[in-house]
Coordinates of C-alpha atoms in Angstrom, one line a residue:
Chain A
X295 CA -32.3 115.7 88.2
X296 CA -34.8 116.9 90.7
X297 CA -35.9 114.5 93.4
X298 CA -32.6 112.5 93.2
X299 CA -30.4 115.0 95.1
X300 CA -30.3 114.6 98.8
X301 CA -30.6 117.9 100.6
X302 CA -27.6 118.6 102.6
X303 CA -29.7 120.1 105.3
X304 CA -33.4 120.0 104.6
X305 CA -35.3 122.9 106.0
X306 CA -38.8 121.8 105.3
X307 CA -40.5 118.4 105.6
X308 CA -43.9 118.1 104.0
X309 CA -45.9 115.1 105.3
X310 CA -48.9 114.0 103.2
X311 CA -52.1 112.8 104.9
X312 CA -51.7 109.3 103.7
X313 CA -48.7 108.9 105.8
X314 CA -50.4 110.2 108.9
X315 CA -53.3 107.7 108.4
X316 CA -50.9 104.8 107.9
X317 CA -49.0 105.6 111.0
X318 CA -52.1 105.8 113.1
X319 CA -53.4 102.6 111.6
X320 CA -50.1 100.9 112.4
X321 CA -50.2 102.1 115.9
X322 CA -53.8 100.9 116.4
X323 CA -53.0 97.5 115.0
X324 CA -49.8 96.9 117.0
X325 CA -49.3 99.0 120.0
X326 CA -52.6 100.6 121.0
X327 CA -52.9 99.7 124.6
X328 CA -49.2 99.0 125.2
X329 CA -46.3 101.1 125.9
X330 CA -44.5 99.8 122.9
X331 CA -43.1 102.1 120.2
X332 CA -43.8 101.7 116.5
X333 CA -41.2 102.4 113.9
X334 CA -41.6 102.7 110.1
X335 CA -40.0 104.0 107.0
X336 CA -40.8 107.1 105.1
X337 CA -40.8 107.3 101.3
X338 CA -40.8 110.3 99.2
X339 CA -38.7 112.8 97.3
X340 CA -36.2 115.5 98.1
X341 CA -36.6 118.7 96.1
X342 CA -34.0 121.2 97.0
X343 CA -34.4 122.0 100.6
X344 CA -37.7 120.3 101.0
X345 CA -38.4 116.7 101.8
X346 CA -41.7 115.6 100.4
X347 CA -43.0 112.5 102.3
X348 CA -45.7 110.8 100.3
X349 CA -45.8 107.2 101.5
X350 CA -44.7 105.0 104.3
X351 CA -44.7 101.5 105.6
X352 CA -44.3 99.9 109.0
X353 CA -41.3 97.6 109.9
X354 CA -41.0 94.9 112.6
X355 CA -39.4 96.6 115.5
X356 CA -38.7 95.5 119.0
X357 CA -36.9 97.0 122.0
X358 CA -36.3 96.5 125.6
X359 CA -37.9 99.3 127.7
X360 CA -35.4 98.9 130.5
X361 CA -32.3 98.8 128.3
X362 CA -32.2 101.3 125.5
X363 CA -29.2 99.6 123.9
X364 CA -31.3 96.5 123.2
X365 CA -33.4 97.0 120.1
X366 CA -34.0 95.1 116.9
X367 CA -35.2 96.4 113.5
X368 CA -35.5 93.9 110.7
X369 CA -33.5 95.5 107.9
X370 CA -33.9 92.6 105.6
X371 CA -37.6 93.5 105.7
X372 CA -36.8 97.1 104.8
X373 CA -34.6 95.9 101.9
X374 CA -37.3 93.6 100.5
X375 CA -40.1 96.2 100.8
X376 CA -37.9 98.9 99.2
X377 CA -37.2 96.7 96.2
X378 CA -40.9 96.0 95.8
X379 CA -41.9 99.6 96.1
X380 CA -39.4 100.6 93.4
X381 CA -41.4 98.4 91.1
X382 CA -44.6 100.4 91.5
X383 CA -43.2 103.9 92.0
X384 CA -39.6 104.4 91.0
X385 CA -39.5 108.0 92.0
X386 CA -40.4 107.4 95.6
X387 CA -37.2 106.7 97.5
X388 CA -36.5 106.1 101.2
X389 CA -36.1 109.5 102.7
X390 CA -36.3 108.8 106.4
X391 CA -38.1 107.0 109.2
X392 CA -40.7 107.7 111.8
X393 CA -41.8 106.6 115.2
X394 CA -44.5 107.6 117.5
X395 CA -42.4 108.9 120.4
X396 CA -43.8 110.8 121.9
X397 CA -40.3 112.0 122.6
X398 CA -36.9 111.2 121.3
X399 CA -35.0 108.3 122.8
X400 CA -31.4 107.5 123.1
X401 CA -31.5 104.5 120.7
X402 CA -32.8 106.9 118.0
X403 CA -29.3 107.9 117.1
X404 CA -28.3 104.2 116.6
X405 CA -31.4 103.5 114.6
X406 CA -30.6 106.5 112.5
X407 CA -27.1 105.0 111.7
X408 CA -28.9 102.0 110.4
X409 CA -30.9 104.1 108.0
X410 CA -27.9 106.0 106.8
X411 CA -27.1 102.8 104.8
X412 CA -30.2 103.6 102.6
X413 CA -30.0 107.4 102.3
X414 CA -27.2 109.7 103.4
X415 CA -29.3 112.0 105.4
X416 CA -32.4 110.3 106.8
X417 CA -35.1 112.5 108.3
X418 CA -36.8 111.3 111.5
X419 CA -40.4 112.3 112.0
X420 CA -41.9 111.8 115.4
X421 CA -45.6 111.5 114.9
X422 CA -47.8 111.9 118.0
X423 CA -50.6 109.4 117.5
X424 CA -52.6 110.6 120.5
X425 CA -52.2 114.4 120.5
X426 CA -53.8 116.3 123.3
X427 CA -53.7 119.6 121.4
X428 CA -55.0 120.3 118.0
X429 CA -52.2 121.2 115.7
X430 CA -49.4 119.6 113.7
X431 CA -48.8 116.1 115.2
X432 CA -45.4 115.8 113.7
X433 CA -41.9 116.9 114.6
X434 CA -39.1 116.4 112.2
X435 CA -35.4 116.0 113.0
X436 CA -32.2 115.1 111.2
X437 CA -28.8 114.2 112.5
Chain B
X41 CA -34.1 67.1 111.4
X42 CA -35.1 69.6 114.0
X43 CA -36.9 72.7 112.6
X44 CA -34.9 75.5 114.1
X45 CA -34.1 79.2 113.9
X46 CA -30.6 79.9 114.9
X47 CA -28.9 83.2 115.6
X48 CA -25.1 83.2 115.5
X49 CA -23.3 85.8 117.6
X50 CA -19.8 86.5 116.7
X51 CA -17.2 88.5 118.7
X52 CA -15.5 91.0 116.4
X53 CA -14.0 93.0 119.2
X54 CA -10.3 94.0 119.2
X55 CA -9.6 90.8 121.2
X56 CA -10.3 88.8 118.0
X57 CA -7.3 90.1 116.2
X58 CA -5.3 87.6 118.1
X59 CA -3.7 84.9 116.0
X60 CA -3.6 82.1 118.5
X61 CA -6.3 80.4 116.5
X62 CA -5.7 79.9 112.7
X63 CA -5.7 82.2 110.9
X64 CA -7.0 84.7 113.5
X65 CA -9.8 84.5 116.1
X66 CA -11.9 86.6 113.9
X67 CA -11.4 84.7 110.7
X68 CA -11.9 81.4 112.5
X69 CA -15.3 82.7 113.6
X70 CA -16.3 83.7 110.1
X71 CA -15.3 80.3 108.9
X72 CA -17.4 78.7 111.6
X73 CA -20.4 80.8 110.7
X74 CA -20.3 79.6 107.1
X75 CA -19.9 76.0 108.4
X76 CA -22.7 76.2 110.9
X77 CA -24.9 77.9 108.3
X78 CA -24.5 75.0 105.9
X79 CA -25.0 72.4 108.6
X80 CA -28.2 74.0 109.7
X81 CA -29.7 74.5 106.3
X82 CA -28.7 71.0 105.1
X83 CA -30.2 69.5 108.2
X84 CA -33.6 70.9 107.4
X85 CA -34.3 73.2 104.4
X86 CA -36.7 75.3 106.4
X87 CA -34.1 76.2 109.0
X88 CA -33.1 79.8 109.1
X89 CA -30.0 81.4 110.4
X90 CA -29.2 85.0 111.4
X91 CA -25.9 86.7 112.4
X92 CA -25.2 89.4 115.0
X93 CA -21.9 91.1 115.4
X94 CA -21.3 91.7 119.1
X95 CA -18.8 94.6 119.0
X96 CA -19.0 98.2 118.3
X97 CA -21.1 100.8 120.0
X98 CA -24.0 98.3 120.2
X99 CA -24.4 94.8 118.8
X100 CA -25.5 95.0 115.2
X101 CA -27.8 92.5 113.4
X102 CA -25.8 91.8 110.2
X103 CA -28.2 89.2 108.8
X104 CA -31.9 88.7 109.7
X105 CA -33.1 85.1 109.8
X106 CA -32.7 83.6 106.4
X107 CA -32.0 80.3 104.6
X108 CA -30.3 82.0 101.7
X109 CA -26.5 81.8 101.5
X110 CA -26.4 84.9 99.3
X111 CA -28.1 87.0 101.9
X112 CA -25.8 85.7 104.6
X113 CA -22.7 86.6 102.5
X114 CA -24.0 90.0 101.7
X115 CA -24.7 90.8 105.3
X116 CA -21.3 89.7 106.5
X117 CA -19.4 91.5 103.8
X118 CA -17.1 94.1 105.0
X119 CA -17.3 93.1 108.6
X120 CA -14.4 94.4 110.6
X121 CA -12.8 94.1 114.0
X122 CA -13.5 97.0 116.3
X123 CA -13.9 98.1 119.9
X124 CA -15.4 96.0 122.6
X125 CA -17.9 93.2 122.7
X126 CA -21.2 93.3 124.6
X127 CA -22.0 89.8 125.3
X128 CA -25.2 90.1 127.3
X129 CA -26.7 92.8 125.1
X130 CA -26.0 90.6 122.1
X131 CA -27.9 87.8 123.6
X132 CA -30.9 90.0 124.4
X133 CA -30.9 91.3 120.8
X134 CA -30.7 87.7 119.6
X135 CA -33.7 86.9 121.6
X136 CA -35.6 89.7 120.0
X137 CA -34.6 88.5 116.5
X138 CA -35.8 85.0 117.4
X139 CA -39.1 86.5 118.6
X140 CA -39.7 87.9 115.2
X141 CA -39.0 84.8 113.3
X142 CA -41.4 84.2 110.4
X143 CA -42.2 80.6 111.2
X144 CA -43.4 80.3 114.8
X145 CA -42.9 76.5 114.8
X146 CA -39.2 76.8 114.5
X147 CA -37.3 76.2 117.8
X148 CA -35.1 79.0 119.0
X149 CA -31.4 78.6 119.4
X150 CA -28.5 81.0 119.9
X151 CA -24.9 80.0 119.2
X152 CA -22.6 82.6 120.8
X153 CA -18.8 82.9 120.3
X154 CA -16.8 84.7 122.9
X155 CA -13.2 85.6 122.4
X156 CA -12.9 88.5 124.9
X157 CA -13.4 88.8 128.6
X158 CA -17.1 89.2 129.4
X159 CA -18.0 92.5 131.1
X160 CA -21.2 91.4 132.7
X161 CA -21.1 89.9 136.2
X162 CA -22.2 86.4 137.0
X163 CA -25.5 87.3 138.6
X164 CA -26.6 89.3 135.6
X165 CA -25.7 86.4 133.3
X166 CA -27.6 83.9 135.5
X167 CA -30.6 86.1 135.3
X168 CA -30.3 86.3 131.6
X169 CA -29.9 82.5 131.4
X170 CA -33.1 82.0 133.3
X171 CA -34.9 84.4 131.0
X172 CA -33.7 82.3 128.0
X173 CA -34.9 79.2 129.7
X174 CA -38.3 80.8 130.3
X175 CA -38.6 81.7 126.7
X176 CA -37.6 78.3 125.5
X177 CA -34.4 79.5 123.8
X178 CA -31.5 77.0 123.8
X179 CA -28.1 78.4 123.8
X180 CA -24.7 77.1 122.9
X181 CA -21.6 79.0 123.8
X182 CA -18.2 78.5 122.1
X183 CA -15.7 79.7 124.6
X184 CA -12.3 80.3 123.0
X185 CA -9.6 82.9 123.3
X186 CA -10.0 84.2 126.8
X187 CA -11.5 80.9 127.9
X188 CA -9.9 80.7 131.3
X189 CA -11.2 84.0 132.4
X190 CA -14.7 83.4 131.2
X191 CA -15.0 79.8 132.2
X192 CA -16.8 80.3 135.5
X193 CA -19.2 82.9 134.3
X194 CA -20.1 81.0 131.2
X195 CA -20.6 77.7 133.0
X196 CA -23.0 79.4 135.4
X197 CA -24.8 81.0 132.5
X198 CA -25.2 77.8 130.5
X199 CA -26.3 76.0 133.6
X200 CA -29.0 78.5 134.2
X201 CA -30.2 78.4 130.6
X202 CA -30.0 74.7 130.2
X203 CA -33.3 73.0 129.7
X204 CA -33.1 69.2 129.1
X205 CA -29.6 69.1 127.8
X206 CA -30.3 71.4 124.8
X207 CA -27.7 74.0 125.8
X208 CA -23.9 73.4 125.7
X209 CA -20.7 75.1 126.6
X210 CA -17.8 74.2 124.4
X211 CA -14.4 75.4 125.5
X212 CA -11.7 75.3 122.8
X213 CA -8.1 75.9 123.9
X214 CA -5.7 77.6 121.4
X215 CA -3.7 75.4 119.1
X216 CA -3.1 74.4 115.5
X217 CA -6.6 72.9 115.0
X218 CA -9.3 74.6 113.0
X219 CA -12.1 76.1 115.0
X220 CA -14.9 74.7 112.7
X221 CA -13.4 71.2 112.9
X222 CA -13.5 71.5 116.7
X223 CA -17.1 72.6 116.6
X224 CA -18.0 69.7 114.4
X225 CA -16.7 67.3 117.0
X226 CA -18.5 69.0 119.8
X227 CA -22.1 68.5 121.0
X228 CA -23.2 71.6 119.1
X229 CA -23.1 69.6 115.9
X230 CA -23.4 65.9 116.2
X231 CA -25.0 63.5 118.7
X232 CA -26.5 66.1 121.0
X233 CA -27.2 69.0 118.6
X234 CA -29.3 69.1 115.5
X235 CA -26.4 68.4 113.1
X236 CA -26.4 64.6 113.3
X237 CA -23.6 62.4 112.1
X238 CA -24.8 62.7 108.5
X239 CA -24.3 66.4 108.4
X240 CA -23.5 66.0 104.8
X241 CA -19.8 65.2 105.3
X242 CA -19.9 61.4 104.9
X243 CA -16.7 61.1 102.9
X244 CA -15.0 64.2 104.1
X245 CA -16.3 66.2 101.2
X246 CA -19.8 65.9 99.9
X247 CA -22.8 67.4 98.2
X248 CA -21.9 70.9 99.2
X249 CA -18.5 71.1 97.6
X250 CA -18.4 68.5 95.0
X251 CA -21.6 66.6 94.2
X252 CA -20.0 64.6 91.4
X253 CA -17.2 63.4 93.6
X254 CA -19.7 62.5 96.3
X255 CA -21.7 60.5 93.8
X256 CA -18.6 58.8 92.4
X257 CA -17.5 57.8 95.9
X258 CA -20.9 56.5 96.8
X259 CA -21.1 54.4 93.6
X260 CA -17.6 52.9 94.0
X261 CA -18.5 51.9 97.6
X262 CA -21.7 50.2 96.3
X263 CA -19.8 48.4 93.6
X264 CA -17.2 47.2 96.1
X265 CA -19.9 45.8 98.3
X266 CA -21.5 44.0 95.4
X267 CA -18.2 42.5 94.4
X268 CA -17.7 41.2 98.0
X269 CA -21.2 39.8 98.0
X270 CA -20.6 38.1 94.7
X271 CA -17.3 36.7 96.0
X272 CA -19.0 35.3 99.1
X273 CA -21.9 33.9 97.0
X274 CA -19.5 32.4 94.4
X275 CA -17.6 30.7 97.3
X276 CA -20.6 29.1 98.9
X277 CA -21.8 28.1 95.4
X278 CA -18.4 26.5 94.7
X279 CA -18.5 24.2 97.8
X280 CA -19.4 21.0 96.0
X281 CA -16.5 21.3 93.5
X282 CA -14.2 19.7 96.1
X283 CA -10.8 21.2 95.2
X284 CA -8.4 20.9 98.2
X285 CA -7.8 24.6 98.6
X286 CA -11.5 25.3 98.4
X287 CA -12.3 22.8 101.1
X288 CA -9.9 24.5 103.4
X289 CA -11.7 27.7 102.5
X290 CA -15.0 26.1 103.2
X291 CA -14.0 25.2 106.8
X292 CA -13.2 28.8 107.1
X293 CA -16.6 29.7 105.7
X294 CA -18.3 27.8 108.5
X295 CA -16.8 30.1 111.1
X296 CA -17.3 33.1 109.0
X297 CA -19.5 34.8 111.5
X298 CA -16.8 34.5 114.1
X299 CA -14.4 36.5 112.1
X300 CA -15.0 40.2 112.1
X301 CA -16.2 42.1 109.1
X302 CA -12.8 43.1 107.7
X303 CA -11.6 39.5 107.8
X304 CA -14.7 38.4 106.0
X305 CA -14.4 40.9 103.3
X306 CA -10.7 40.0 102.8
X307 CA -11.4 36.3 102.6
X308 CA -14.3 36.9 100.2
X309 CA -12.1 38.9 97.9
X310 CA -9.3 36.4 98.0
X311 CA -11.7 33.5 97.4
X312 CA -13.3 35.1 94.5
X313 CA -9.9 35.9 92.9
X314 CA -8.6 32.5 93.7
X315 CA -11.7 30.9 92.2
X316 CA -11.4 32.8 89.0
X317 CA -7.7 31.8 88.7
X318 CA -8.5 28.1 89.1
X319 CA -11.3 28.2 86.6
X320 CA -8.7 29.6 84.2
X321 CA -11.2 32.2 83.2
X322 CA -9.0 34.9 84.7
X323 CA -11.7 37.3 83.6
X324 CA -10.9 39.7 86.4
X325 CA -7.3 39.8 85.6
X326 CA -8.0 40.5 81.9
X327 CA -10.5 43.1 82.7
X328 CA -8.0 44.7 85.0
X329 CA -5.4 44.8 82.3
X330 CA -7.8 46.3 79.8
X331 CA -8.9 48.9 82.3
X332 CA -5.3 49.8 83.1
X333 CA -4.4 50.0 79.4
X334 CA -7.3 52.3 78.7
X335 CA -6.5 54.5 81.7
X336 CA -2.9 54.8 80.6
X337 CA -4.0 55.6 77.1
X338 CA -6.1 58.4 78.4
X339 CA -3.2 60.0 80.2
X340 CA -1.7 62.8 78.1
X341 CA 1.8 62.3 76.8
X342 CA 1.9 58.6 77.5
X343 CA 2.2 56.1 74.6
X344 CA 0.4 52.8 75.5
X345 CA 2.5 50.9 73.0
X346 CA 5.8 51.9 74.7
X347 CA 7.6 48.6 75.3
X348 CA 9.0 49.7 78.6
X349 CA 5.5 50.5 79.8
X350 CA 4.2 47.1 78.6
X351 CA 6.9 45.2 80.4
X352 CA 6.2 47.2 83.6
X353 CA 2.5 46.4 83.3
X354 CA 3.2 42.7 82.6
X355 CA 5.5 42.4 85.6
X356 CA 2.9 44.2 87.7
X357 CA 0.2 41.7 86.8
X358 CA 2.5 38.7 87.6
X359 CA 3.5 40.3 90.9
X360 CA -0.2 40.7 91.9
X361 CA -0.9 37.1 91.3
X362 CA 1.9 35.8 93.4
X363 CA 1.0 38.3 96.2
X364 CA -2.6 37.0 96.2
X365 CA -1.6 33.3 96.5
X366 CA 0.9 34.2 99.2
X367 CA -1.9 36.0 101.2
X368 CA -4.3 33.0 100.7
X369 CA -1.6 30.7 102.0
X370 CA -1.1 32.8 105.0
X371 CA -4.8 33.0 105.9
X372 CA -5.3 29.3 105.4
X373 CA -2.6 28.4 107.8
X374 CA -4.2 30.7 110.5

């Protein structure tokens, strides 16, 4: 069934504008004038080699700037939200996660491990909320 | 009845495979987690508990703050023993978890188990302790397993974090005792902590395990108290009857307050039994026989009309009467 297979190695990630808006809104609400990072979950579908990201939501996330090993992501929150989203759109599944970088960090690998519990090959999209250059503000990675 | 959010940190490093605590350090911790969870949620229904596993590449939050036992069990399912523990990182992550608690009015508490030598040095631990104090987080540490090695560091740590006696260090040496029983006896639960004496275990087993048993125990205790009260009341009502033995009992009544409670109860029971014998009503004795007969009848495979049984019951009743009069004589002569 299309959309239910997980791509072994996705080659394309399509991010819909709703997601970009949500992420920027999340950033403005929570971390606008701070150095904190925001993290959230991406929902969508996988079709062949393309990951179609159509929706997203923010999650409570906290980390210690000085010690990258210290971070906390509320996964009970992720569980509950996922269950609720399934009720309104069963085809949208958890496909990956995002943060606003702007660069990759060492704890990202560990956070990725957490998301592997929900989907075998989560995609990380780093979204630059304050881009200096006009262009695609996103960068996608998978582990 | 303190409203509290508690994070339990367990040490599932390779050091916990050790069997010097029954059944193994790791299992003893799991057991204690379940016990502490029920203590905290019974204490105040709005309390929440979370669990962090300390070992592995990085400490992992198994269960976010919740008051639901099902969520706790699901989170702890499949937890294994592996690699090394990161005590100080675990504490910092616990702090973050507490920072994100849903109900900001809950007090913050961490209960950490350590069964392996702590890597961090004392200075770092003291700094961490001060940070905990600054953020108003109380911490209890259960030091077992490698307790000798960690004693000094943990004492300094708990000292630094202690604010008004809310933080404790409990050291439990290895032995045949059960870890959760030791914790129950410690200040973590009980007088100092938020458990309180009535942590739900009044009769050794209570509402959690067996609500019907708890109810039955409570009712029988109440009935016993009523019987004693009736015995004492009947005795003081029977003063003017003037029988010799009763008068001797009356003198005893006057100094009833001097006797301790147990003595009073015993005397009251004996007096009520004695009084019923004298009045010839022997209602109690008959009631007892009927009760015994019905109990025996309800036992499977026992025929209440069996003559052997009857004679045994009959001899028992007679034996009881002689015992009671013997006791009464003894207490009168005191």
